[in-house]
Amino acid sequence: MNLSVQLAPRNQHGLLLANPVMTASGTFGYGTEYSHTFDIQKLGAIVCKATTLEPRDGNPQPRLAETSCGVLNSIGLQNIGVNALIKEKAPLWARWQVPVIVNIAGETIDQYAKIANELDGVAGISAIEVNISCPNMRAGGAEFGANPKSAAKVTAAVKAATSLPVLVKLTPNTSDIAKVAVAVAEAGADAISLINTLKGMVIDITRRRPLLGNITGGLSGPAIKPAALYMVYEVAGAVELPIIGCGGITTASDAIEFIMAGASAIQVGTASFANPRAPLDVLEGIEQFMKKEGVKDIAELIGAARR
Ligand code: SIN
């Protein structure tokens, strides 16, 4: 069976994955944290926690709230910054067989471009995922992704700053995600990932106050799966680029739905919190499904529900 997928066919380096199962940014650390739980080298790709130009402490606590079928986070991009990532993490990744993709975020377009430039040519880094979708920042992040023009500007600036394949991660917190996707594609993105979290909140009724320190957060987990699936379907019909589906994927059958909607690859996110092996379980489930259905190549399933 062939499970390999090419996510950056137009890029000089390409981004060939052995299989379509990736981890979602912010749910799998730098990969190293999970390496004792299963053989992470079996995955298609690992996307690390969002990285900013300077280290960040993140938002005030509490930053996590469980909901009935998902979780709200308002981490606020706590991370070690791009220089420490290059010094401390990339040398480890360079010894791995699984490609590592660095998710980058910024408050200004210039910051995105600077990070992309720092990452260019660093051994161990296979691609960049541009995070214009984090709902937990005072400036930048999802502000850029909510609007086709600003989304295109960030994409073009990052593309000009690096030769690495550039994936752009979209926010569902916009009126027309397909328009944003088209703008990002025209600005030169190599692939599009979607969706990031849906903005939400929880109120602590005893304190009569919002529960999260940042008041609002981003909702992820099974609660958002049908919305994410619909948006993947919409975007796959609007652009020619490879799509990476994300949002509440917990099982292999969730993943196959996204692939049939038009995603060439998928990201497992929140499911890893409850089951650290979730990405591998999803991969093994996809393989079992292909065997059972007599599918020889994953390409037969990509967009199958659209034909
Ligand atoms: C966060 O760090 O606040 C979450 C990151 C994201 O939503 O992209």
Short mmCIF file of C-alpha atoms and ligand atoms in Angstrom, two decimals:
data_model
loop_
_atom_site.label_atom_id
_atom_site.label_comp_id
_atom_site.label_asym_id
_atom_site.label_seq_id
_atom_site.Cartn_x
_atom_site.Cartn_y
_atom_site.Cartn_z
CA MET A 1 0.00 0.00 0.00
CA ASN A 2 1.21 3.50 -0.75
CA LEU A 3 0.36 6.05 1.93
CA SER A 4 2.87 8.70 0.88
CA VAL A 5 1.72 12.22 0.07
CA GLN A 6 3.52 15.18 -1.47
CA LEU A 7 2.44 18.40 0.26
CA ALA A 8 4.57 20.90 -1.62
CA PRO A 9 4.70 19.83 -5.26
CA ARG A 10 5.58 23.35 -6.44
CA ASN A 11 8.41 23.91 -3.96
CA GLN A 12 12.05 23.25 -4.88
CA HIS A 13 12.55 21.04 -1.78
CA GLY A 14 9.08 19.44 -1.83
CA LEU A 15 7.52 18.02 1.33
CA LEU A 16 7.13 14.28 0.91
CA LEU A 17 5.47 12.49 3.83
CA ALA A 18 5.59 8.71 4.26
CA ASN A 19 1.95 8.86 5.31
CA PRO A 20 -0.73 11.53 5.81
CA VAL A 21 -0.78 11.60 9.64
CA MET A 22 0.74 14.68 11.23
CA THR A 23 0.56 16.13 14.72
CA ALA A 24 -1.11 19.51 15.24
CA SER A 25 0.90 22.43 16.52
CA GLY A 26 0.63 23.06 20.25
CA THR A 27 -0.50 19.55 21.07
CA PHE A 28 2.74 17.60 20.65
CA GLY A 29 5.41 19.90 22.10
CA TYR A 30 8.63 19.61 20.11
CA GLY A 31 8.03 15.90 19.47
CA THR A 32 10.70 14.97 22.02
CA GLU A 33 8.13 14.96 24.86
CA TYR A 34 6.25 12.09 23.20
CA SER A 35 9.14 9.96 21.96
CA HIS A 36 8.89 7.59 24.96
CA THR A 37 5.18 6.87 24.33
CA PHE A 38 5.49 5.35 20.84
CA ASP A 39 7.77 5.34 17.81
CA ILE A 40 7.08 8.87 16.58
CA GLN A 41 9.29 8.24 13.53
CA LYS A 42 6.36 6.28 12.08
CA LEU A 43 4.30 9.46 11.66
CA GLY A 44 4.01 11.47 8.46
CA ALA A 45 5.25 14.70 10.06
CA ILE A 46 5.49 16.49 13.38
CA VAL A 47 4.42 20.12 13.70
CA CYS A 48 5.97 21.79 16.72
CA LYS A 49 4.53 24.36 19.12
CA ALA A 50 4.16 27.84 17.60
CA THR A 51 7.43 29.75 17.65
CA THR A 52 7.84 33.50 17.88
CA LEU A 53 10.85 35.75 17.32
CA GLU A 54 11.43 36.22 21.05
CA PRO A 55 10.56 33.78 23.85
CA ARG A 56 7.08 34.29 25.33
CA ASP A 57 5.63 33.45 28.76
CA GLY A 58 2.07 33.27 27.43
CA ASN A 59 -1.23 34.46 28.88
CA PRO A 60 -2.28 34.64 32.55
CA GLN A 61 -3.55 31.44 34.21
CA PRO A 62 -5.92 29.64 34.05
CA ARG A 63 -5.22 28.85 30.42
CA LEU A 64 -7.14 25.60 29.91
CA ALA A 65 -10.80 24.71 30.43
CA GLU A 66 -12.36 21.36 29.59
CA THR A 67 -15.76 21.51 27.89
CA SER A 68 -18.27 18.73 27.28
CA CYS A 69 -16.62 17.58 24.07
CA GLY A 70 -13.52 19.61 23.68
CA VAL A 71 -11.09 21.94 25.37
CA LEU A 72 -10.59 25.68 25.42
CA ASN A 73 -7.04 27.00 25.54
CA SER A 74 -5.65 30.47 25.93
CA ILE A 75 -1.96 29.59 26.17
CA GLY A 76 -0.89 32.76 24.39
CA LEU A 77 1.98 31.20 22.47
CA GLN A 78 4.26 30.37 25.37
CA ASN A 79 7.45 29.22 23.64
CA ILE A 80 11.24 29.34 23.73
CA GLY A 81 11.70 31.66 20.73
CA VAL A 82 13.26 30.95 17.35
CA ASN A 83 16.93 31.19 18.39
CA ALA A 84 16.61 28.60 21.16
CA LEU A 85 14.58 26.38 18.82
CA ILE A 86 17.38 26.47 16.24
CA LYS A 87 20.07 25.82 18.87
CA GLU A 88 18.35 23.27 21.09
CA LYS A 89 15.69 21.47 19.02
CA ALA A 90 16.74 21.45 15.36
CA PRO A 91 19.97 19.43 15.95
CA LEU A 92 17.84 16.64 17.47
CA TRP A 93 15.33 16.78 14.61
CA ALA A 94 18.16 16.57 12.07
CA ARG A 95 18.75 12.99 13.26
CA TRP A 96 15.09 12.03 12.83
CA GLN A 97 13.58 10.40 9.81
CA VAL A 98 10.16 12.03 10.39
CA PRO A 99 10.01 15.56 8.91
CA VAL A 100 9.52 18.38 11.41
CA ILE A 101 7.51 21.45 10.48
CA VAL A 102 7.91 24.63 12.53
CA ASN A 103 4.73 26.58 13.23
CA ILE A 104 5.54 30.31 13.35
CA ALA A 105 3.54 33.24 14.74
CA GLY A 106 4.06 36.97 14.99
CA GLU A 107 2.49 40.27 15.94
CA THR A 108 3.73 41.98 12.77
CA ILE A 109 4.37 40.86 9.19
CA ASP A 110 8.00 41.72 9.67
CA GLN A 111 8.26 39.31 12.60
CA TYR A 112 6.87 36.45 10.49
CA ALA A 113 9.39 37.21 7.74
CA LYS A 114 12.30 37.40 10.20
CA ILE A 115 11.48 34.02 11.77
CA ALA A 116 11.08 32.42 8.33
CA ASN A 117 14.45 33.81 7.32
CA GLU A 118 16.14 32.48 10.48
CA LEU A 119 14.73 29.00 9.78
CA ASP A 120 15.80 28.91 6.13
CA GLY A 121 18.43 26.23 5.53
CA VAL A 122 18.50 24.98 9.16
CA ALA A 123 19.12 21.22 9.19
CA GLY A 124 16.23 19.32 10.77
CA ILE A 125 13.51 21.71 9.61
CA SER A 126 11.50 20.53 6.61
CA ALA A 127 8.85 23.25 6.29
CA ILE A 128 7.14 26.20 7.94
CA GLU A 129 3.51 26.38 9.00
CA VAL A 130 2.44 30.03 9.14
CA ASN A 131 0.09 30.54 12.05
CA ILE A 132 -2.26 33.37 11.13
CA SER A 133 -4.94 31.78 13.23
CA CYS A 134 -4.04 31.89 16.94
CA PRO A 135 -7.04 33.53 18.66
CA ASN A 136 -5.09 34.22 21.87
CA MET A 137 -2.89 37.17 20.92
CA ARG A 138 -3.54 40.86 21.51
CA ALA A 139 -2.05 41.70 18.10
CA GLY A 140 -1.28 39.62 15.03
CA GLY A 141 -2.12 35.90 14.84
CA ALA A 142 -5.76 35.39 13.88
CA GLU A 143 -6.13 39.10 13.11
CA PHE A 144 -4.07 38.46 9.96
CA GLY A 145 -5.96 35.31 9.06
CA ALA A 146 -9.43 36.79 9.33
CA ASN A 147 -8.91 38.95 6.28
CA PRO A 148 -7.87 37.80 2.76
CA LYS A 149 -5.64 40.85 2.15
CA SER A 150 -3.63 40.64 5.36
CA ALA A 151 -3.44 36.84 5.09
CA ALA A 152 -1.95 37.25 1.61
CA LYS A 153 0.54 39.86 2.83
CA VAL A 154 1.90 37.59 5.56
CA THR A 155 2.12 34.66 3.14
CA ALA A 156 4.00 36.69 0.51
CA ALA A 157 6.43 38.05 3.12
CA VAL A 158 7.19 34.58 4.46
CA LYS A 159 7.59 33.13 0.96
CA ALA A 160 10.06 35.89 0.10
CA ALA A 161 12.07 35.15 3.26
CA THR A 162 12.56 31.40 2.89
CA SER A 163 12.97 28.65 0.33
CA LEU A 164 11.34 26.13 2.69
CA PRO A 165 7.86 24.84 1.82
CA VAL A 166 5.28 27.18 3.37
CA LEU A 167 2.00 25.87 4.76
CA VAL A 168 -0.49 28.48 5.96
CA LYS A 169 -2.81 27.59 8.85
CA LEU A 170 -6.20 29.24 8.59
CA THR A 171 -8.63 30.39 11.24
CA PRO A 172 -12.32 29.44 11.27
CA ASN A 173 -13.01 32.82 12.92
CA THR A 174 -13.70 34.57 9.63
CA SER A 175 -16.76 35.12 7.48
CA ASP A 176 -15.46 33.31 4.38
CA ILE A 177 -12.55 30.93 4.87
CA ALA A 178 -12.50 29.95 1.19
CA LYS A 179 -11.77 33.57 0.22
CA VAL A 180 -8.86 33.67 2.64
CA ALA A 181 -7.60 30.36 1.21
CA VAL A 182 -7.73 31.69 -2.35
CA ALA A 183 -5.81 34.84 -1.31
CA VAL A 184 -3.16 32.78 0.46
CA ALA A 185 -2.83 30.45 -2.55
CA GLU A 186 -2.40 33.41 -4.89
CA ALA A 187 0.26 34.82 -2.55
CA GLY A 188 2.35 31.68 -3.09
CA ALA A 189 1.52 29.26 -0.25
CA ASP A 190 2.63 25.69 -0.96
CA ALA A 191 -0.18 24.13 1.09
CA ILE A 192 -3.00 25.15 3.40
CA SER A 193 -3.84 23.70 6.79
CA LEU A 194 -7.17 24.23 8.49
CA ILE A 195 -8.72 24.78 10.93
CA ASN A 196 -7.21 26.31 14.03
CA THR A 197 -9.45 26.72 17.09
CA LEU A 198 -12.84 28.41 17.26
CA LYS A 199 -12.98 31.38 19.61
CA GLY A 200 -15.03 30.66 22.75
CA MET A 201 -15.36 31.19 26.48
CA VAL A 202 -16.45 29.60 29.75
CA ILE A 203 -17.91 31.42 32.77
CA ASP A 204 -17.22 30.32 36.34
CA ILE A 205 -20.70 30.86 37.77
CA THR A 206 -19.54 30.76 41.40
CA ARG A 207 -17.06 33.59 40.86
CA ARG A 208 -19.32 35.22 38.27
CA ARG A 209 -16.23 35.75 36.16
CA PRO A 210 -14.84 34.33 32.91
CA LEU A 211 -12.91 31.18 33.79
CA LEU A 212 -9.90 31.79 31.56
CA GLY A 213 -7.35 34.39 32.59
CA ASN A 214 -7.49 35.78 29.07
CA ILE A 215 -11.36 35.75 29.12
CA THR A 216 -11.58 33.99 25.73
CA GLY A 217 -9.79 30.99 24.30
CA GLY A 218 -9.74 28.64 21.33
CA LEU A 219 -12.04 25.61 21.26
CA SER A 220 -10.65 22.34 19.91
CA GLY A 221 -11.59 18.66 20.07
CA PRO A 222 -14.51 16.59 18.79
CA ALA A 223 -16.95 19.53 19.24
CA ILE A 224 -15.45 21.31 16.22
CA LYS A 225 -15.06 18.34 13.89
CA PRO A 226 -18.18 18.82 11.73
CA ALA A 227 -17.39 22.55 11.28
CA ALA A 228 -13.76 21.78 10.41
CA LEU A 229 -14.78 19.06 7.95
CA TYR A 230 -17.17 21.42 6.19
CA MET A 231 -14.49 24.11 5.90
CA VAL A 232 -11.96 21.62 4.51
CA TYR A 233 -14.57 20.58 1.94
CA GLU A 234 -15.17 24.23 1.00
CA VAL A 235 -11.48 25.14 0.76
CA ALA A 236 -10.60 21.99 -1.20
CA GLY A 237 -13.16 23.08 -3.78
CA ALA A 238 -11.72 26.61 -3.97
CA VAL A 239 -7.95 26.03 -4.37
CA GLU A 240 -5.68 23.61 -6.21
CA LEU A 241 -3.15 23.36 -3.38
CA PRO A 242 -2.71 20.37 -1.07
CA ILE A 243 -4.93 20.74 2.01
CA ILE A 244 -4.12 19.52 5.50
CA GLY A 245 -7.27 18.88 7.54
CA CYS A 246 -7.38 19.49 11.28
CA GLY A 247 -10.06 19.91 13.92
CA GLY A 248 -11.32 17.30 16.34
CA ILE A 249 -9.76 14.29 14.62
CA THR A 250 -9.74 11.50 17.20
CA THR A 251 -10.15 8.27 15.23
CA ALA A 252 -9.09 6.84 11.88
CA SER A 253 -12.61 7.23 10.58
CA ASP A 254 -12.52 10.97 11.43
CA ALA A 255 -9.26 11.22 9.51
CA ILE A 256 -10.67 9.34 6.50
CA GLU A 257 -13.65 11.74 6.41
CA PHE A 258 -11.25 14.69 6.11
CA ILE A 259 -9.25 12.90 3.41
CA MET A 260 -12.42 12.11 1.47
CA ALA A 261 -13.44 15.78 1.81
CA GLY A 262 -10.24 16.70 -0.04
CA ALA A 263 -7.41 16.75 2.51
CA SER A 264 -4.11 15.22 1.38
CA ALA A 265 -2.99 14.93 5.00
CA ILE A 266 -4.49 15.39 8.46
CA GLN A 267 -3.34 16.61 11.86
CA VAL A 268 -4.22 14.96 15.16
CA GLY A 269 -4.32 17.54 17.95
CA THR A 270 -6.39 17.57 21.13
CA ALA A 271 -6.85 13.77 20.98
CA SER A 272 -3.17 13.41 21.98
CA PHE A 273 -3.91 14.95 25.41
CA ALA A 274 -6.19 12.06 26.39
CA ASN A 275 -4.36 9.41 24.38
CA PRO A 276 -0.72 10.20 23.58
CA ARG A 277 -0.73 7.34 21.04
CA ALA A 278 -3.68 8.87 19.14
CA PRO A 279 -1.68 9.86 16.01
CA LEU A 280 -0.30 6.30 15.68
CA ASP A 281 -3.73 4.77 16.36
CA VAL A 282 -5.16 6.96 13.59
CA LEU A 283 -2.40 5.89 11.20
CA GLU A 284 -2.90 2.20 11.96
CA GLY A 285 -6.66 2.62 11.54
CA ILE A 286 -6.19 4.22 8.12
CA GLU A 287 -3.97 1.30 7.08
CA GLN A 288 -6.59 -1.21 8.28
CA PHE A 289 -9.35 0.63 6.40
CA MET A 290 -7.28 0.63 3.20
CA LYS A 291 -6.60 -3.09 3.53
CA LYS A 292 -10.27 -3.88 4.19
CA GLU A 293 -11.45 -1.75 1.27
CA GLY A 294 -8.72 -2.96 -1.11
CA VAL A 295 -7.29 0.56 -1.49
CA LYS A 296 -3.74 0.38 -2.85
CA ASP A 297 -2.89 4.10 -2.76
CA ILE A 298 -4.08 6.82 -0.39
CA ALA A 299 -4.55 9.01 -3.49
CA GLU A 300 -7.68 6.95 -4.24
CA LEU A 301 -9.25 8.32 -1.05
CA ILE A 302 -8.20 11.98 -1.34
CA GLY A 303 -11.30 13.92 -2.35
CA ALA A 304 -13.30 10.69 -2.86
CA ALA A 305 -16.43 12.31 -1.42
CA ARG A 306 -16.23 15.12 -3.99
CA ARG A 307 -16.26 13.01 -7.14
C1 SIN B 1 -1.84 29.41 21.92
O1 SIN B 1 -0.64 29.24 22.18
O2 SIN B 1 -2.49 30.31 22.46
C2 SIN B 1 -2.54 28.52 20.95
C3 SIN B 1 -1.88 28.52 19.63
C4 SIN B 1 -2.81 28.60 18.48
O3 SIN B 1 -4.02 28.64 18.65
O4 SIN B 1 -2.34 28.62 17.35
#
